[in-house]
Short mmCIF file of C-alpha atoms and ligand atoms in Angstrom, two decimals:
data_model
loop_
_atom_site.label_atom_id
_atom_site.label_comp_id
_atom_site.label_asym_id
_atom_site.label_seq_id
_atom_site.Cartn_x
_atom_site.Cartn_y
_atom_site.Cartn_z
CA UNK A 5 0.11 0.17 0.02
CA UNK A 6 2.64 2.46 1.05
CA UNK A 7 4.70 1.52 -1.91
CA UNK A 8 1.88 2.19 -4.29
CA UNK A 9 1.20 5.62 -2.57
CA UNK A 10 4.92 6.39 -3.38
CA UNK A 11 4.66 5.31 -6.96
CA UNK A 12 1.41 7.33 -7.37
CA UNK A 13 3.00 10.36 -5.91
CA UNK A 14 6.20 10.15 -8.10
CA UNK A 15 4.07 10.06 -11.11
CA UNK A 16 1.79 13.07 -9.89
CA UNK A 17 4.98 15.09 -9.38
CA UNK A 18 6.26 14.28 -12.87
CA UNK A 19 2.76 15.24 -14.34
CA UNK A 20 2.78 18.63 -12.49
CA UNK A 21 6.20 19.18 -13.85
CA UNK A 22 5.37 18.56 -17.50
CA UNK A 23 2.17 20.71 -17.00
CA UNK A 24 4.00 23.70 -15.49
CA UNK A 25 6.97 23.39 -17.68
CA UNK A 26 4.69 23.46 -20.84
CA UNK A 27 3.13 26.73 -19.54
CA UNK A 28 6.81 28.20 -19.25
CA UNK A 29 6.64 28.26 -15.65
CA UNK A 30 9.66 26.35 -15.08
CA UNK A 31 12.45 27.72 -17.23
CA UNK A 32 15.81 25.72 -17.13
CA UNK A 33 15.89 23.68 -14.28
CA UNK A 34 13.84 26.37 -12.02
CA UNK A 35 10.97 25.56 -9.82
CA UNK A 36 10.41 22.54 -7.46
CA UNK A 37 7.56 20.40 -6.45
CA UNK A 38 7.04 18.19 -3.34
CA UNK A 39 4.57 15.96 -1.78
CA UNK A 40 4.01 14.45 1.84
CA UNK A 41 4.77 10.70 1.58
CA UNK A 42 4.44 10.29 5.33
CA UNK A 43 4.42 12.03 8.49
CA UNK A 44 8.21 12.40 8.49
CA UNK A 45 8.84 11.85 4.72
CA UNK A 46 8.38 13.92 1.86
CA UNK A 47 9.23 13.25 -2.03
CA UNK A 48 10.91 16.32 -3.62
CA UNK A 49 12.36 17.14 -7.19
CA UNK A 50 16.12 17.08 -7.48
CA UNK A 51 18.33 19.97 -8.10
CA UNK A 52 19.53 20.79 -11.66
CA UNK A 53 17.34 18.58 -13.55
CA UNK A 54 15.12 20.19 -16.12
CA UNK A 55 11.43 19.41 -15.11
CA UNK A 56 10.76 18.71 -18.85
CA UNK A 57 12.69 15.64 -18.92
CA UNK A 58 12.08 14.45 -15.14
CA UNK A 59 11.35 11.00 -14.60
CA UNK A 60 9.57 9.47 -11.64
CA UNK A 61 12.53 7.56 -10.35
CA UNK A 62 14.48 10.85 -10.19
CA UNK A 63 12.60 12.37 -7.52
CA UNK A 64 14.26 12.11 -4.17
CA UNK A 65 12.91 11.11 -0.78
CA UNK A 66 13.88 13.22 2.20
CA UNK A 67 12.90 13.58 6.16
CA UNK A 68 11.71 16.79 7.47
CA UNK A 69 15.05 17.86 8.23
CA UNK A 70 16.14 17.57 4.63
CA UNK A 71 18.35 14.53 4.82
CA UNK A 72 18.00 12.18 1.83
CA UNK A 73 16.44 8.93 2.80
CA UNK A 74 16.14 7.44 -0.84
CA UNK A 75 17.13 8.07 -4.13
CA UNK A 76 19.88 8.43 -7.02
CA UNK A 77 23.15 8.90 -5.05
CA UNK A 78 24.49 11.54 -7.26
CA UNK A 79 21.39 13.67 -7.04
CA UNK A 80 20.91 16.68 -4.53
CA UNK A 81 17.30 17.69 -3.67
CA UNK A 82 16.11 21.34 -4.73
CA UNK A 83 18.17 24.19 -3.32
CA UNK A 84 14.74 25.50 -2.41
CA UNK A 85 14.08 22.35 -0.04
CA UNK A 86 14.04 24.39 3.17
CA UNK A 87 11.01 26.39 1.94
CA UNK A 88 8.90 23.21 1.18
CA UNK A 89 10.10 21.93 4.78
CA UNK A 90 8.90 24.93 6.26
CA UNK A 91 5.48 24.48 4.97
CA UNK A 92 5.18 21.02 5.88
CA UNK A 93 6.41 21.68 9.43
CA UNK A 94 3.75 24.37 9.93
CA UNK A 95 0.84 23.04 8.18
CA UNK A 96 -0.28 19.24 8.99
CA UNK A 97 -2.90 19.52 6.20
CA UNK A 98 -0.24 20.44 3.41
CA UNK A 99 0.20 17.40 1.14
CA UNK A 100 1.92 19.06 -1.60
CA UNK A 101 4.08 22.19 -2.45
CA UNK A 102 4.60 23.80 -5.84
CA UNK A 103 7.16 26.28 -6.39
CA UNK A 104 7.32 27.99 -9.76
CA UNK A 105 8.45 31.02 -11.71
CA UNK A 106 5.20 32.45 -13.39
CA UNK A 107 6.27 35.31 -15.49
CA UNK A 108 3.28 37.68 -14.99
CA UNK A 109 2.82 37.02 -11.21
CA UNK A 110 6.60 37.97 -10.85
CA UNK A 111 6.26 41.12 -13.17
CA UNK A 112 3.60 42.31 -10.67
CA UNK A 113 5.80 42.05 -7.65
CA UNK A 114 8.55 44.15 -9.77
CA UNK A 115 6.09 46.84 -9.85
CA UNK A 116 4.63 46.52 -6.26
CA UNK A 117 1.14 45.61 -7.69
CA UNK A 118 -0.46 43.48 -4.87
CA UNK A 119 -2.57 40.37 -5.54
CA UNK A 120 -4.04 40.88 -1.98
CA UNK A 121 -6.59 43.13 -3.57
CA UNK A 122 -9.75 40.99 -4.79
CA UNK A 123 -9.97 41.44 -8.57
CA UNK A 124 -11.45 38.23 -9.95
CA UNK A 125 -14.07 36.16 -8.16
CA UNK A 126 -12.89 32.98 -9.20
CA UNK A 127 -9.42 33.62 -8.01
CA UNK A 128 -10.49 34.66 -4.72
CA UNK A 129 -12.61 31.38 -4.26
CA UNK A 130 -9.79 29.44 -5.55
CA UNK A 131 -6.84 31.15 -3.89
CA UNK A 132 -8.04 33.28 -1.15
CA UNK A 133 -5.71 36.38 -0.37
CA UNK A 134 -2.33 36.18 -1.98
CA UNK A 135 0.38 38.04 -0.03
CA UNK A 136 3.80 39.02 -1.29
CA UNK A 137 6.80 38.25 0.70
CA UNK A 138 9.75 41.00 1.03
CA UNK A 139 12.84 40.30 -1.47
CA UNK A 140 15.03 37.26 -0.33
CA UNK A 141 17.87 35.87 -2.18
CA UNK A 142 16.88 32.84 -3.88
CA UNK A 143 18.33 29.47 -2.90
CA UNK A 144 19.13 30.87 0.65
CA UNK A 145 17.47 30.50 3.83
CA UNK A 146 16.23 33.95 3.50
CA UNK A 147 13.25 32.45 1.36
CA UNK A 148 12.38 30.01 4.19
CA UNK A 149 12.08 33.26 6.41
CA UNK A 150 10.38 35.32 4.00
CA UNK A 151 7.42 33.02 3.72
CA UNK A 152 7.40 31.77 7.53
CA UNK A 153 4.73 34.38 8.62
CA UNK A 154 2.45 33.70 5.87
CA UNK A 155 2.14 29.98 5.47
CA UNK A 156 -0.38 29.16 8.37
CA UNK A 157 -2.94 31.52 6.73
CA UNK A 158 -2.42 31.38 3.01
CA UNK A 159 -2.15 28.77 0.45
CA UNK A 160 -0.43 30.70 -2.34
CA UNK A 161 2.23 33.29 -1.76
CA UNK A 162 4.24 35.56 -3.91
CA UNK A 163 7.91 35.85 -3.53
CA UNK A 164 9.16 39.30 -4.70
CA UNK A 165 11.22 39.53 -7.88
CA UNK A 166 11.46 35.46 -7.85
CA UNK A 167 8.39 33.29 -8.18
CA UNK A 168 5.59 31.84 -6.07
CA UNK A 169 4.55 28.75 -3.99
CA UNK A 170 1.14 26.90 -3.90
CA UNK A 171 0.33 24.79 -1.06
CA UNK A 172 -2.43 21.78 -1.80
CA UNK A 173 -3.93 18.95 -0.38
CA UNK A 174 -3.13 16.99 -3.42
CA UNK A 175 -0.30 17.66 -6.14
CA UNK A 176 -2.74 18.55 -8.74
CA UNK A 177 -4.71 21.09 -6.42
CA UNK A 178 -1.43 22.81 -5.72
CA UNK A 179 -0.48 23.01 -9.36
CA UNK A 180 -4.07 24.27 -10.17
CA UNK A 181 -3.65 26.96 -7.84
CA UNK A 182 -0.29 27.88 -9.53
CA UNK A 183 -1.94 28.23 -12.60
CA UNK A 184 -4.98 29.92 -11.52
CA UNK A 185 -2.55 32.46 -9.94
CA UNK A 186 -0.51 33.03 -13.02
CA UNK A 187 -4.11 33.47 -15.09
CA UNK A 188 -5.14 36.04 -12.60
CA UNK A 189 -1.96 37.91 -12.65
CA UNK A 190 -1.95 37.66 -16.77
CA UNK A 191 -5.63 39.31 -16.67
CA UNK A 192 -4.40 42.03 -14.09
CA UNK A 193 -1.42 42.80 -16.48
CA UNK A 194 -3.86 43.23 -19.38
CA UNK A 195 -6.10 45.37 -17.33
CA UNK A 196 -3.19 47.64 -16.19
CA UNK A 197 -2.36 48.08 -20.02
CA UNK A 198 -5.81 49.01 -20.79
CA UNK A 199 -6.43 51.28 -17.87
CA UNK A 200 -6.93 51.14 -14.17
CA UNK A 201 -8.40 48.00 -12.73
CA UNK A 202 -11.30 48.12 -10.18
CA UNK A 203 -11.27 46.00 -7.15
CA UNK A 204 -14.53 43.90 -6.08
CA UNK A 205 -16.77 45.99 -3.63
CA UNK A 206 -16.57 45.07 0.02
CA UNK A 207 -20.20 43.63 -0.30
CA UNK A 208 -19.49 41.62 -3.15
CA UNK A 209 -16.19 40.34 -1.27
CA UNK A 210 -18.15 39.44 1.61
CA UNK A 211 -20.44 37.15 -0.42
CA UNK A 212 -17.61 35.53 -1.92
CA UNK A 213 -15.94 34.65 1.34
CA UNK A 214 -19.31 33.18 2.33
CA UNK A 215 -19.36 30.96 -1.00
CA UNK A 216 -15.66 29.90 -0.04
CA UNK A 217 -16.53 28.88 3.41
CA UNK A 218 -19.29 26.80 2.15
CA UNK A 219 -17.62 25.11 -0.62
CA UNK A 220 -14.23 24.83 1.17
CA UNK A 221 -11.08 26.00 -0.63
CA UNK A 222 -12.14 24.72 -4.04
CA UNK A 223 -14.03 26.92 -6.43
CA UNK A 224 -17.51 25.83 -7.31
CA UNK A 225 -16.87 26.54 -10.70
CA UNK A 226 -14.13 24.10 -11.03
CA UNK A 227 -16.22 21.80 -13.36
CA UNK A 228 -17.04 24.54 -15.80
ZN1 ZN B 922 12.92 29.73 -7.45
#
């Protein structure tokens, strides 16, 4: 049973990597994906392997301290592993973490445009509020510190001048949140090109938050 779970998760990580890579969110070997394998173990993508060619057997198993437990001996886990571990330590409900470099989302952080403001109803339902961290040097412990205060209350976090992370109850859910984030950011970029986008009213926002509570964190429009 456990073995089957690991095989399934490895396949899901590879599928997510291909999906995000096809959308241009994992340029070069950027970005990384992890999934919770057990209480003390996670599966995580290796460093310096382009996600387009990632194979299920290349995904590594580490403990929550980041020590490699199983995997190809010459491989190292992603340098952003501390960020993933921070999420799993803080959130027992986190089953998967996706980190990518979605271009429009990052562009907004360069201009100081916040995604905290409610713009699109479906994005509010799916993502909730999306905070932006202060700038942190990629691949250093600074990233882990930058996301630390936001993890408990948010599933999607923008990393200034760098990328984003999405937390989900499955690999697919975390991946979908990343895609919805980038779609929202792209829409916002278009709106800024054309004029000045208006946020949702407080009244409409309250109605949406009620819907979000009723349906959980999954948008009711998912099937459409
Ligand atoms: Zn990154």
